[in-house]
Tab-separated table of C-alpha atoms and ligand atoms in Angstrom:
chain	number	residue	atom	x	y	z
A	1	UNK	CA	-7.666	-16.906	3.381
A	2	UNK	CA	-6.904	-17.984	-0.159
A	3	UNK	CA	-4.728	-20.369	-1.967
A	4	UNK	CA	-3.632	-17.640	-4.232
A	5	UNK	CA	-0.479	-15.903	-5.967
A	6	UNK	CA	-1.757	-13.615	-6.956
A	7	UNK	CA	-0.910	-9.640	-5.554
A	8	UNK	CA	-3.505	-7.510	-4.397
A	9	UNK	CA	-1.191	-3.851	-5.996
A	10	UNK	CA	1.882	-3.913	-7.366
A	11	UNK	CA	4.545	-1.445	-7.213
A	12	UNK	CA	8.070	-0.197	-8.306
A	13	UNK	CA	9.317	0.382	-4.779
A	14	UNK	CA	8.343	0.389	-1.673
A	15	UNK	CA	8.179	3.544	-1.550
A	16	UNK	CA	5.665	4.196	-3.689
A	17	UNK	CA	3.444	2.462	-0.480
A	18	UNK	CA	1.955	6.023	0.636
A	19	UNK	CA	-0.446	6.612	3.890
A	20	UNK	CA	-2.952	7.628	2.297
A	21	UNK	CA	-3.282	4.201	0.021
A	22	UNK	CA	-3.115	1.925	2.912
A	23	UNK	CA	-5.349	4.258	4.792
A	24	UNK	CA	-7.798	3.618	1.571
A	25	UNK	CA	-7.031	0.090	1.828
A	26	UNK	CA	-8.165	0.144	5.665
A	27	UNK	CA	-4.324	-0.913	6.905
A	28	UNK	CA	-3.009	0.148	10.089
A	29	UNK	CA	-0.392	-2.425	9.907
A	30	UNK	CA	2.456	-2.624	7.146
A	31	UNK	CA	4.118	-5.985	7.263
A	32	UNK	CA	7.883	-5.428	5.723
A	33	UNK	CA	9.543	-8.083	4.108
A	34	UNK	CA	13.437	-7.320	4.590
A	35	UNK	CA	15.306	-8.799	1.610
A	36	UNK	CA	15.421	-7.228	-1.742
A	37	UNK	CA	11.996	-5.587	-0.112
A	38	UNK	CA	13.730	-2.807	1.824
A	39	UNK	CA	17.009	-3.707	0.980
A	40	UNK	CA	19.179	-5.419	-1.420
A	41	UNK	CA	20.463	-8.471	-0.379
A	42	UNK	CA	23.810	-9.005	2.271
A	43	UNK	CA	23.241	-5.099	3.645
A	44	UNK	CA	23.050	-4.114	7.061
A	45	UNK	CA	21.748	-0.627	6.645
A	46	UNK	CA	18.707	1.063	4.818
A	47	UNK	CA	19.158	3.990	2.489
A	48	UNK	CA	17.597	6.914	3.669
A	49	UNK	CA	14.716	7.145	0.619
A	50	UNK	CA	13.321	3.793	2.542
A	51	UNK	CA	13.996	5.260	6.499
A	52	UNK	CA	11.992	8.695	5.483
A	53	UNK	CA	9.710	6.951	3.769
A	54	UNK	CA	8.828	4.345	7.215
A	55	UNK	CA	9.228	7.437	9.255
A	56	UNK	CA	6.509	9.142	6.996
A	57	UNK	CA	4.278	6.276	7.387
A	58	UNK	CA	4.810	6.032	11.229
A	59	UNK	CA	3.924	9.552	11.323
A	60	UNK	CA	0.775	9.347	9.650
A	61	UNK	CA	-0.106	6.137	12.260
A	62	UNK	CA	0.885	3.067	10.063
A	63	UNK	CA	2.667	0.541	12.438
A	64	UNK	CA	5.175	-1.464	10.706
A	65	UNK	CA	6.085	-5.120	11.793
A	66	UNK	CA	9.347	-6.955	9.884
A	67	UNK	CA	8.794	-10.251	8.974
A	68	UNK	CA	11.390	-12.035	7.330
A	69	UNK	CA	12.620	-15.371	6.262
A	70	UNK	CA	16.115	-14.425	6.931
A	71	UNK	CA	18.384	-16.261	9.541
A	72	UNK	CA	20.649	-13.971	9.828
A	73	UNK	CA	20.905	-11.263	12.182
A	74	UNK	CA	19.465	-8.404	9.382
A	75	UNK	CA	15.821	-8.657	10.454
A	76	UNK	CA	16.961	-7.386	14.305
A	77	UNK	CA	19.658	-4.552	12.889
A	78	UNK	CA	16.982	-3.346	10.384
A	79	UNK	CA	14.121	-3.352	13.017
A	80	UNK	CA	15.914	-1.752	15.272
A	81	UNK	CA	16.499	0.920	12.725
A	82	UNK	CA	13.003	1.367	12.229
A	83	UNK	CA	12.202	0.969	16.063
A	84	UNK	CA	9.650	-1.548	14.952
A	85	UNK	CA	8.907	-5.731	16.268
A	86	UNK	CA	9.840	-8.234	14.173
A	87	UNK	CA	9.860	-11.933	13.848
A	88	UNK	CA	12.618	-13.761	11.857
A	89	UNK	CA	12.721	-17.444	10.134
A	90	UNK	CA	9.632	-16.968	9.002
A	91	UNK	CA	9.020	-19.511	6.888
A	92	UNK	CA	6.656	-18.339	4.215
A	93	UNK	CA	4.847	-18.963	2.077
A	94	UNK	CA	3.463	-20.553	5.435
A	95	UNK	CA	1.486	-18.136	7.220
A	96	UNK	CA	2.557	-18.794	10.385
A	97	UNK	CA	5.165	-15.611	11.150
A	98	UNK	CA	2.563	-13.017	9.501
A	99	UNK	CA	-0.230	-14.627	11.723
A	100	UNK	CA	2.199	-14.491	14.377
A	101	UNK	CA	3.233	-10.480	13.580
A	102	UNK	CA	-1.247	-10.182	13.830
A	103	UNK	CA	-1.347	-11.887	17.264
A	104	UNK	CA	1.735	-9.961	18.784
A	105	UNK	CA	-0.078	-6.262	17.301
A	106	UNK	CA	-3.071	-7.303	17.895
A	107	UNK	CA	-4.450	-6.554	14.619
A	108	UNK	CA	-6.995	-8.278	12.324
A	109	UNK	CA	-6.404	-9.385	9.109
A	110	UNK	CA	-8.117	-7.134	7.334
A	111	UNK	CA	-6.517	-4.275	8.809
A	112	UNK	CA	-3.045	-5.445	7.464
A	113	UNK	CA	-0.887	-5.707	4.487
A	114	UNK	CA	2.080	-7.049	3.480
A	115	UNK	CA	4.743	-5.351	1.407
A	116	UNK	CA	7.195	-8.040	-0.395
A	117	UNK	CA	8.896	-9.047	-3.487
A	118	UNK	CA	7.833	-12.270	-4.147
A	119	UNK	CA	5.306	-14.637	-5.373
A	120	UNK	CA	6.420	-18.109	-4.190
A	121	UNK	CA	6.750	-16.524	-0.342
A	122	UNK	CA	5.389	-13.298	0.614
A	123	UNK	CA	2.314	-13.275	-1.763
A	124	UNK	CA	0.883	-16.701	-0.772
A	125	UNK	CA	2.111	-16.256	3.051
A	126	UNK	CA	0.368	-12.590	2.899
A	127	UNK	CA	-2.881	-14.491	1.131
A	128	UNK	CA	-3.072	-17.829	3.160
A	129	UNK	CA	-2.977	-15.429	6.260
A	130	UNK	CA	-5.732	-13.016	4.570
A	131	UNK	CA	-3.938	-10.034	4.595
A	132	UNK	CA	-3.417	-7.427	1.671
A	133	UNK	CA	-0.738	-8.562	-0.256
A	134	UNK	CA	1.217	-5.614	-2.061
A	135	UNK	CA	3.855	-6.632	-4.458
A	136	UNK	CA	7.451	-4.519	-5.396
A	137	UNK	CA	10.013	-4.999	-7.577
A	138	UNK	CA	13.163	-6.807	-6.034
A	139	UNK	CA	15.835	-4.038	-5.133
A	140	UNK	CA	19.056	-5.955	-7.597
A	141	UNK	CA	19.359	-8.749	-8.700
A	142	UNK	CA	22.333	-10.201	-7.048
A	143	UNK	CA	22.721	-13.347	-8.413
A	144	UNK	CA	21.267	-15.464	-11.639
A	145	UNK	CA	19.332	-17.851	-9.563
A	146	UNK	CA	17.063	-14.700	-8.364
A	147	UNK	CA	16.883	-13.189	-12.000
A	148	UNK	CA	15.429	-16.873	-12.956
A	149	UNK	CA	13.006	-17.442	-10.214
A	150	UNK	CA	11.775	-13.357	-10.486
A	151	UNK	CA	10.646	-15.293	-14.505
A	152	UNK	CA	8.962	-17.848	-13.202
A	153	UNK	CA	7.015	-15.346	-11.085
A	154	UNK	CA	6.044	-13.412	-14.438
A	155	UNK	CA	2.901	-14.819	-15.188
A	156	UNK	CA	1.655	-13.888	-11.541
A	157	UNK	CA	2.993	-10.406	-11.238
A	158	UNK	CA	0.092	-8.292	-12.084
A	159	UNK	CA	-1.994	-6.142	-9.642
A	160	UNK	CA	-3.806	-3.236	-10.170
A	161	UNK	CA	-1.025	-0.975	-10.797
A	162	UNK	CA	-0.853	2.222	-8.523
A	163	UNK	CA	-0.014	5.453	-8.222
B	201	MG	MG1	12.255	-10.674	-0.241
């Protein structure tokens, strides 16, 4: 566990997360954050680029487990797409929901990661909870407020650059 914002990878998409990385990495859990992670903001489905590419990874034995800070009812409709568990209201950057998401799959730290798009939440949540954190670009910008806060996150969003 660190007190870091730093990412662990970064990547354009999440997408770009392939089996045979996390399999490198020692994951056999994929932590998905939902908004502007594996889709933009205010949708209820997923494009089909991010449903083969989570059908890819459950095929090669990657579980996936959503946990989002979102209220709403998106985390359920997009887990239920995927067939996977998730846990809403999160609450990051507090570990607590990605600790939870390691209890309920019974997984240890080490053997998880989480994919997100930001600094403030997902990468210290993901790093307080000692999991690998790996970074994407936000889907759109929706509104200025997110295109201000994604600069503030600038001087943090390095990673060793993959693929
Ligand atoms: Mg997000």
């Amino acid at each position: 566990m660190s007190f870091s914002l730093c990412p662990e990878r970064k990547f354009d998409s999440v997408t770009q997360i392939t089996p045979e990385l996390l399999r490198a990495l020692g994951v056999e859990l994929l932590i998905l954050d939902v908004d502007n992670t594996i889709a933009p903001y205010k949708t209820l489905t997923l494009e089909e680029p991010v449903l083969a590419w989570a059908r890819g990874l459950q095929e090669a034995g990657v579980r996936l487990f959503i946990v989002s800070n979102n209220k709403g009812e998106r985390p359920e409709v997009f887990a239920s797409l995927l067939r996977v568990p998730y846990i809403k209201r999160a609450g990051k950057p507090s570990p607590r929901g990605v600790r939870e998401a390691l209890r309920l799959s019974g997984t240890a730290p080490e053997r998880a990661a989480l994919a997100g798009d930001q600094i403030y939440t997902d990468t210290l949540a993901a790093n307080l909870a000692g999991v690998h954190m790996l970074l994407v670009e936000p889907i759109r910008f929706t509104n200025v407020l997110l295109a201000v806060r994604y600069f503030f996150e600038l001087p943090f969003r390095h990673g060793k650059r993959n693929l």
